[in-house]
Structure formats: structure tokens, C-alpha cells
mmCIF file of C-alpha atoms in Angstrom:
data_model
loop_
_atom_site.group_PDB
_atom_site.id
_atom_site.type_symbol
_atom_site.label_atom_id
_atom_site.label_comp_id
_atom_site.label_asym_id
_atom_site.label_seq_id
_atom_site.Cartn_x
_atom_site.Cartn_y
_atom_site.Cartn_z
ATOM 1 C CA MET A 1 97.135 76.219 112.938
ATOM 2 C CA ASP A 2 96.076 78.644 115.709
ATOM 3 C CA ARG A 3 97.746 81.932 116.625
ATOM 4 C CA GLN A 4 100.015 80.276 119.178
ATOM 5 C CA GLU A 5 101.323 77.868 116.563
ATOM 6 C CA LYS A 6 101.749 80.723 114.079
ATOM 7 C CA ASP A 7 103.743 82.714 116.635
ATOM 8 C CA ALA A 8 105.924 79.696 117.428
ATOM 9 C CA ARG A 9 106.736 79.333 113.740
ATOM 10 C CA LEU A 10 107.610 83.028 113.487
ATOM 11 C CA ASP A 11 109.780 82.866 116.602
ATOM 12 C CA ALA A 12 111.681 79.978 115.034
ATOM 13 C CA LEU A 13 112.251 82.070 111.911
ATOM 14 C CA ARG A 14 113.560 84.990 113.909
ATOM 15 C CA ALA A 15 115.812 82.798 116.045
ATOM 16 C CA GLY A 16 117.555 81.551 112.924
ATOM 17 C CA ALA A 17 117.770 84.907 111.174
ATOM 18 C CA LYS A 18 121.102 86.508 110.440
ATOM 19 C CA PRO A 19 121.840 89.715 112.348
ATOM 20 C CA GLY A 20 121.182 92.822 110.317
ATOM 21 C CA SER A 21 120.969 96.553 110.770
ATOM 22 C CA GLU A 22 117.695 96.677 112.661
ATOM 23 C CA LEU A 23 119.473 98.152 115.696
ATOM 24 C CA ASP A 24 121.728 100.428 113.661
ATOM 25 C CA THR A 25 120.363 103.646 112.201
ATOM 26 C CA GLY A 26 123.289 103.659 109.774
ATOM 27 C CA ASP A 27 123.198 106.723 107.590
ATOM 28 C CA VAL A 28 119.402 107.090 107.599
ATOM 29 C CA LYS A 29 119.676 110.759 108.551
ATOM 30 C CA ALA A 30 122.158 111.509 105.760
ATOM 31 C CA ALA A 31 120.085 109.589 103.225
ATOM 32 C CA TRP A 32 116.854 111.315 104.230
ATOM 33 C CA GLU A 33 118.441 114.770 104.094
ATOM 34 C CA ALA A 34 119.839 113.957 100.650
ATOM 35 C CA LEU A 35 116.405 112.808 99.487
ATOM 36 C CA CYS A 36 114.773 116.004 100.735
ATOM 37 C CA GLN A 37 117.267 117.978 98.661
ATOM 38 C CA ALA A 38 117.002 115.762 95.603
ATOM 39 C CA TRP A 39 113.205 115.624 95.624
ATOM 40 C CA PRO A 40 111.793 119.051 96.627
ATOM 41 C CA HIS A 41 108.305 118.024 95.498
ATOM 42 C CA MET A 42 107.629 116.146 98.733
ATOM 43 C CA THR A 43 105.789 117.702 101.666
ATOM 44 C CA SER A 44 107.521 116.556 104.827
ATOM 45 C CA ARG A 45 105.995 117.001 108.265
ATOM 46 C CA PRO A 46 107.995 117.761 111.420
ATOM 47 C CA GLY A 47 109.493 114.781 113.194
ATOM 48 C CA ALA A 48 107.437 112.598 115.501
ATOM 49 C CA GLY A 49 107.629 113.175 119.231
ATOM 50 C CA ALA A 50 108.403 110.634 121.911
ATOM 51 C CA ASP A 51 104.735 109.869 122.595
ATOM 52 C CA GLU A 52 104.022 109.269 118.909
ATOM 53 C CA LEU A 53 106.988 106.935 118.611
ATOM 54 C CA LEU A 54 106.015 105.133 121.805
ATOM 55 C CA GLN A 55 102.667 104.147 120.323
ATOM 56 C CA ILE A 56 104.486 102.111 117.667
ATOM 57 C CA ARG A 57 106.230 99.993 120.298
ATOM 58 C CA GLN A 58 102.985 99.593 122.205
ATOM 59 C CA ALA A 59 101.121 98.440 119.101
ATOM 60 C CA LEU A 60 103.824 96.058 117.873
ATOM 61 C CA GLY A 61 104.485 94.512 121.256
ATOM 62 C CA TYR A 62 108.226 94.589 120.568
ATOM 63 C CA GLU A 63 110.894 97.204 119.963
ATOM 64 C CA PRO A 64 110.400 98.843 116.546
ATOM 65 C CA PRO A 65 113.365 99.028 114.171
ATOM 66 C CA ALA A 66 115.723 101.752 115.330
ATOM 67 C CA ALA A 67 116.211 102.931 111.746
ATOM 68 C CA LEU A 68 112.467 103.551 111.374
ATOM 69 C CA VAL A 69 112.350 105.408 114.690
ATOM 70 C CA GLU A 70 115.226 107.558 113.450
ATOM 71 C CA LEU A 71 113.444 108.291 110.170
ATOM 72 C CA LEU A 72 110.141 109.184 111.823
ATOM 73 C CA SER A 73 111.966 111.429 114.299
ATOM 74 C CA LEU A 74 113.177 113.349 111.256
ATOM 75 C CA SER A 75 109.817 113.376 109.467
ATOM 76 C CA ASN A 76 106.512 112.144 110.817
ATOM 77 C CA GLY A 77 105.269 111.302 107.349
ATOM 78 C CA ALA A 78 105.916 112.945 104.010
ATOM 79 C CA GLU A 79 103.571 113.241 101.053
ATOM 80 C CA GLY A 80 105.245 112.330 97.783
ATOM 81 C CA ALA A 81 108.426 111.198 99.524
ATOM 82 C CA PHE A 82 108.982 108.356 97.070
ATOM 83 C CA GLY A 83 107.756 109.877 93.832
ATOM 84 C CA THR A 84 103.971 109.709 94.037
ATOM 85 C CA GLU A 85 104.037 107.618 97.212
ATOM 86 C CA ASP A 86 104.135 108.751 100.811
ATOM 87 C CA LEU A 87 106.204 108.018 103.863
ATOM 88 C CA LEU A 88 103.741 106.916 106.539
ATOM 89 C CA SER A 89 103.413 108.832 109.787
ATOM 90 C CA ALA A 90 103.766 107.093 113.144
ATOM 91 C CA ASP A 91 99.963 106.913 113.423
ATOM 92 C CA GLN A 92 99.722 105.388 109.955
ATOM 93 C CA VAL A 93 102.459 102.848 110.657
ATOM 94 C CA VAL A 94 100.361 101.676 113.603
ATOM 95 C CA SER A 95 97.049 101.637 111.742
ATOM 96 C CA ASN A 96 98.386 99.855 108.679
ATOM 97 C CA TRP A 97 100.372 97.326 110.734
ATOM 98 C CA THR A 98 97.212 96.663 112.755
ATOM 99 C CA VAL A 99 95.225 95.829 109.617
ATOM 100 C CA TRP A 100 97.880 93.329 108.555
ATOM 101 C CA GLU A 101 97.917 91.882 112.073
ATOM 102 C CA GLU A 102 94.169 91.289 111.782
ATOM 103 C CA ILE A 103 94.681 89.626 108.414
ATOM 104 C CA PHE A 104 97.376 87.409 109.926
ATOM 105 C CA ASP A 105 95.064 86.418 112.764
ATOM 106 C CA GLY A 106 92.158 85.650 110.472
ATOM 107 C CA PHE A 107 93.851 83.910 107.563
ATOM 108 C CA ASP A 108 93.622 80.186 107.062
ATOM 109 C CA PRO A 109 97.127 78.658 107.040
ATOM 110 C CA ASP A 110 96.707 77.565 103.417
ATOM 111 C CA ASP A 111 96.075 81.185 102.409
ATOM 112 C CA LEU A 112 98.733 82.589 104.714
ATOM 113 C CA TYR A 113 101.503 80.324 103.403
ATOM 114 C CA GLY A 114 100.125 79.332 100.003
ATOM 115 C CA ALA A 115 99.014 82.594 98.403
ATOM 116 C CA VAL A 116 102.501 83.932 97.576
ATOM 117 C CA GLU A 117 106.032 82.706 96.964
ATOM 118 C CA ALA A 118 109.407 83.901 98.198
ATOM 119 C CA ALA A 119 111.385 85.513 95.379
ATOM 120 C CA ASP A 120 114.548 83.940 96.806
ATOM 121 C CA ASP A 121 115.951 82.626 100.084
ATOM 122 C CA ARG A 122 116.185 86.099 101.565
ATOM 123 C CA THR A 123 112.441 86.204 102.214
ATOM 124 C CA VAL A 124 109.713 83.932 103.559
ATOM 125 C CA ALA A 125 106.668 82.877 101.537
ATOM 126 C CA MET A 126 103.941 84.371 103.715
ATOM 127 C CA TYR A 127 101.107 86.681 102.693
ATOM 128 C CA THR A 128 101.733 88.813 105.765
ATOM 129 C CA CYS A 129 103.724 88.661 108.979
ATOM 130 C CA PRO A 130 103.550 90.620 112.259
ATOM 131 C CA TYR A 131 107.315 91.122 112.029
ATOM 132 C CA TRP A 132 106.997 93.139 108.823
ATOM 133 C CA VAL A 133 106.769 96.816 109.803
ATOM 134 C CA PRO A 134 105.284 98.937 106.983
ATOM 135 C CA PHE A 135 106.510 102.453 106.352
ATOM 136 C CA ALA A 136 105.194 103.224 102.852
ATOM 137 C CA VAL A 137 102.048 102.236 100.948
ATOM 138 C CA ASP A 138 100.702 102.637 97.447
ATOM 139 C CA GLY A 139 97.083 103.261 96.484
ATOM 140 C CA GLY A 140 96.402 99.545 96.218
ATOM 141 C CA GLY A 141 97.406 98.560 99.735
ATOM 142 C CA ASN A 142 100.844 97.211 98.770
ATOM 143 C CA HIS A 143 103.459 98.070 101.366
ATOM 144 C CA VAL A 144 107.183 98.602 101.700
ATOM 145 C CA ALA A 145 108.250 97.234 105.067
ATOM 146 C CA ILE A 146 111.199 96.518 107.314
ATOM 147 C CA ASP A 147 111.541 92.745 107.573
ATOM 148 C CA LEU A 148 112.319 91.432 111.045
ATOM 149 C CA ALA A 149 111.686 87.769 110.162
ATOM 150 C CA PRO A 150 113.709 87.148 106.978
ATOM 151 C CA GLY A 151 114.444 83.928 105.140
ATOM 152 C CA PRO A 152 117.624 81.891 105.681
ATOM 153 C CA ALA A 153 119.686 84.032 103.308
ATOM 154 C CA GLY A 154 118.161 87.330 104.404
ATOM 155 C CA ARG A 155 119.112 89.744 107.139
ATOM 156 C CA ILE A 156 117.017 91.281 109.875
ATOM 157 C CA GLY A 157 116.204 94.840 108.893
ATOM 158 C CA GLN A 158 116.105 94.260 105.127
ATOM 159 C CA ILE A 159 113.416 96.009 103.091
ATOM 160 C CA ILE A 160 110.660 94.024 101.384
ATOM 161 C CA LEU A 161 107.625 94.666 99.216
ATOM 162 C CA PHE A 162 104.380 92.838 99.975
ATOM 163 C CA GLY A 163 100.655 93.288 99.517
ATOM 164 C CA PRO A 164 97.505 92.197 97.689
ATOM 165 C CA ASP A 165 98.991 92.698 94.219
ATOM 166 C CA GLU A 166 102.279 90.964 94.955
ATOM 167 C CA THR A 167 102.735 87.322 93.980
ATOM 168 C CA GLU A 168 106.237 87.196 95.468
ATOM 169 C CA ILE A 169 107.773 88.539 98.654
ATOM 170 C CA ARG A 170 110.838 90.377 97.397
ATOM 171 C CA CYS A 171 113.786 91.999 99.100
ATOM 172 C CA ILE A 172 114.304 95.463 97.596
ATOM 173 C CA GLY A 173 116.944 96.873 99.945
ATOM 174 C CA THR A 174 119.554 95.665 102.406
ATOM 175 C CA ASP A 175 118.278 98.089 105.058
ATOM 176 C CA LEU A 176 116.334 101.329 105.383
ATOM 177 C CA ALA A 177 119.313 103.534 104.576
ATOM 178 C CA ASP A 178 119.967 101.538 101.411
ATOM 179 C CA PHE A 179 116.326 101.946 100.357
ATOM 180 C CA LEU A 180 116.495 105.715 100.956
ATOM 181 C CA TRP A 181 119.688 106.046 98.925
ATOM 182 C CA GLN A 182 117.922 104.203 96.102
ATOM 183 C CA GLN A 183 115.203 106.842 96.325
ATOM 184 C CA VAL A 184 117.818 109.590 96.144
ATOM 185 C CA ASN A 185 119.181 108.116 92.914
ATOM 186 C CA ASP A 186 115.681 107.755 91.492
ATOM 187 C CA ALA A 187 114.815 111.327 92.482
ATOM 188 C CA HIS A 188 117.866 112.624 90.607
ATOM 189 C CA ALA A 189 116.750 110.611 87.582
ATOM 190 C CA ARG A 190 113.228 112.026 87.784
ATOM 191 C CA GLU A 191 114.505 115.566 88.163
ATOM 192 C CA GLY A 192 116.750 115.081 85.144
ATOM 193 C CA GLY A 193 113.739 114.383 82.957
ATOM 194 C CA TYR A 194 110.776 115.119 85.168
ATOM 195 C CA GLU A 195 107.330 114.197 83.943
ATOM 196 C CA SER A 196 104.085 113.297 85.653
ATOM 197 C CA VAL A 197 103.809 109.749 86.962
ATOM 198 C CA ASP A 198 100.678 107.629 86.825
ATOM 199 C CA GLU A 199 99.539 107.330 90.443
ATOM 200 C CA ASP A 200 98.044 103.921 89.677
ATOM 201 C CA ALA A 201 101.390 102.557 88.542
ATOM 202 C CA GLY A 202 102.386 101.472 92.046
ATOM 203 C CA LEU A 203 105.345 102.377 94.174
ATOM 204 C CA SER A 204 107.895 104.326 92.177
ATOM 205 C CA GLY A 205 111.636 104.188 92.484
ATOM 206 C CA GLY A 206 113.809 101.704 94.309
ATOM 207 C CA LEU A 207 111.795 98.714 93.105
ATOM 208 C CA PRO A 208 113.079 96.096 90.688
ATOM 209 C CA ALA A 209 111.734 95.822 87.185
ATOM 210 C CA GLY A 210 108.710 93.619 86.741
ATOM 211 C CA THR A 211 106.754 94.760 89.785
ATOM 212 C CA ALA A 212 103.483 92.871 89.744
ATOM 213 C CA THR A 213 100.423 94.907 88.764
ATOM 214 C CA GLU A 214 97.868 92.101 88.700
ATOM 215 C CA PRO A 215 96.405 90.616 91.883
ATOM 216 C CA ALA A 216 97.895 87.389 93.137
ATOM 217 C CA PRO A 217 95.688 84.371 92.457
ATOM 218 C CA THR A 218 93.788 83.315 95.536
ATOM 219 C CA SER A 219 90.510 81.794 96.572
ATOM 220 C CA GLU A 220 90.316 84.195 99.493
ATOM 221 C CA PRO A 221 87.399 86.445 98.453
ATOM 222 C CA THR A 222 88.030 89.458 100.658
ATOM 223 C CA ARG A 223 91.645 90.173 99.681
ATOM 224 C CA ARG A 224 90.830 93.308 97.692
ATOM 225 C CA SER A 225 88.362 94.522 100.302
ATOM 226 C CA TRP A 226 91.314 94.961 102.690
ATOM 227 C CA LYS A 227 92.700 97.680 100.417
ATOM 228 C CA ARG A 228 90.006 100.109 101.479
ATOM 229 C CA ARG A 229 91.225 99.869 105.077
ATOM 230 C CA PHE A 230 94.737 101.119 104.391
ATOM 231 C CA ARG A 231 95.302 104.843 104.421
ATOM 232 C CA LYS A 232 98.120 107.113 103.494
#
């Protein structure tokens, strides 16, 4: 399966996807402002400018999710935004997406479609996909992303978790605003009984119980080497 065939398969997925909130910023601004108040331990940078946001569209080759553009216009990255994890800046969205694009290009189809499973019909069983736009990353290279190529029961714009330690592609939010409101709730819980969090424990807050901490089985020998290429 060459890149053209891979793209054709992805286009077919997107054509059959249910409309979602990818073109609707919803209450992203309200959710982000609430998170900033609920979690004062983050260090948020000023919003991204037009040129910084433009580079995302240029890298992706398609219009980025409007909700993500809205979020980055409010904060161009924030350290500790999601507990011990960071919101990526516009530059980091591009660089991390580019690494996954290279993985997509280089993967054998058996590894691309056989290394992971879909948790349910909302997602597609692929190791990575150019229509997954990452906006947060943990220390192991696992990403939270906006899914623009969901499964038959999913919706465009839903939030998924994927990466080298994930054996399943899971939907963890109906859209970006929903994910942020989950983080607000988790921040209130942490503030109610705040204690230090193990930075090696993976993405904190907003994720379902049972998040995988062991690498997915695969014969692909360089999977863990990709981790070193992701940056916060």
C-alpha cells in the first residue's frame, strides 16, 4: 500500500464521517478561562499570532480545527496546563504532527493497521493518521489529538489518545471544549487535595481509567526511538 492508496483510504473514512464540532469553537474560550482559574499552577503563554497559526494550515495541507485555532489564539502553549502535561504551542503542534506524518509515510501497512485496535466504533484502528492533530503530549510521546477521521460511530472533532504506549485508539472527549471542561473538573479535584503527581504516570486528568502504561506489542523495532523526537 503506497501513500496514494493510504490517502484514498483516509479520504473514504472522512467522507463517511459524521459531522462534528470541528468548525465550531463551542465554548472553548469559556472552558479555557475556567481552567486557568481552576489550575493556577500552569504557565500560559500569550496567544499565537496570525503567522504562527498560518503555519499549522501550511503544514497540515488542510484547514486546522477551528477549536484548536481558537485555543491557541488564547494561549500559544501552556506548561502544566493539564496537570503535569503541557498544551503544545503552534510550533510544537507542527513539529509533532510532522513526526507522525513521517511515521505514517514510512510504516508498513501491517504495522500501520495491525499494531493497535479501536476501543470502539468511534475510532479507527490505525497507529497514526495525518488527520489526527495533536495538541498535548506526555513524556513518552503519547498524544491527545483532535480526530478528523473518526470511525463510523464517531464524530469529526472528537478527542482521542494515541501513541507508542497505547494499545487502543480511544475517544476521550466529544470535542475540544468537552476535553477542557474535563480538565477543569480534574483541576478542582486536584486543588481539593493537591499532591505532587508522578511525571512518568502519563497524561493526567480527563482520561479514562486503565490508561495503558506498557508499550503496545509490535515487531517494529524503532517505535520507542520515535519518542525522542517529540518535544513539549
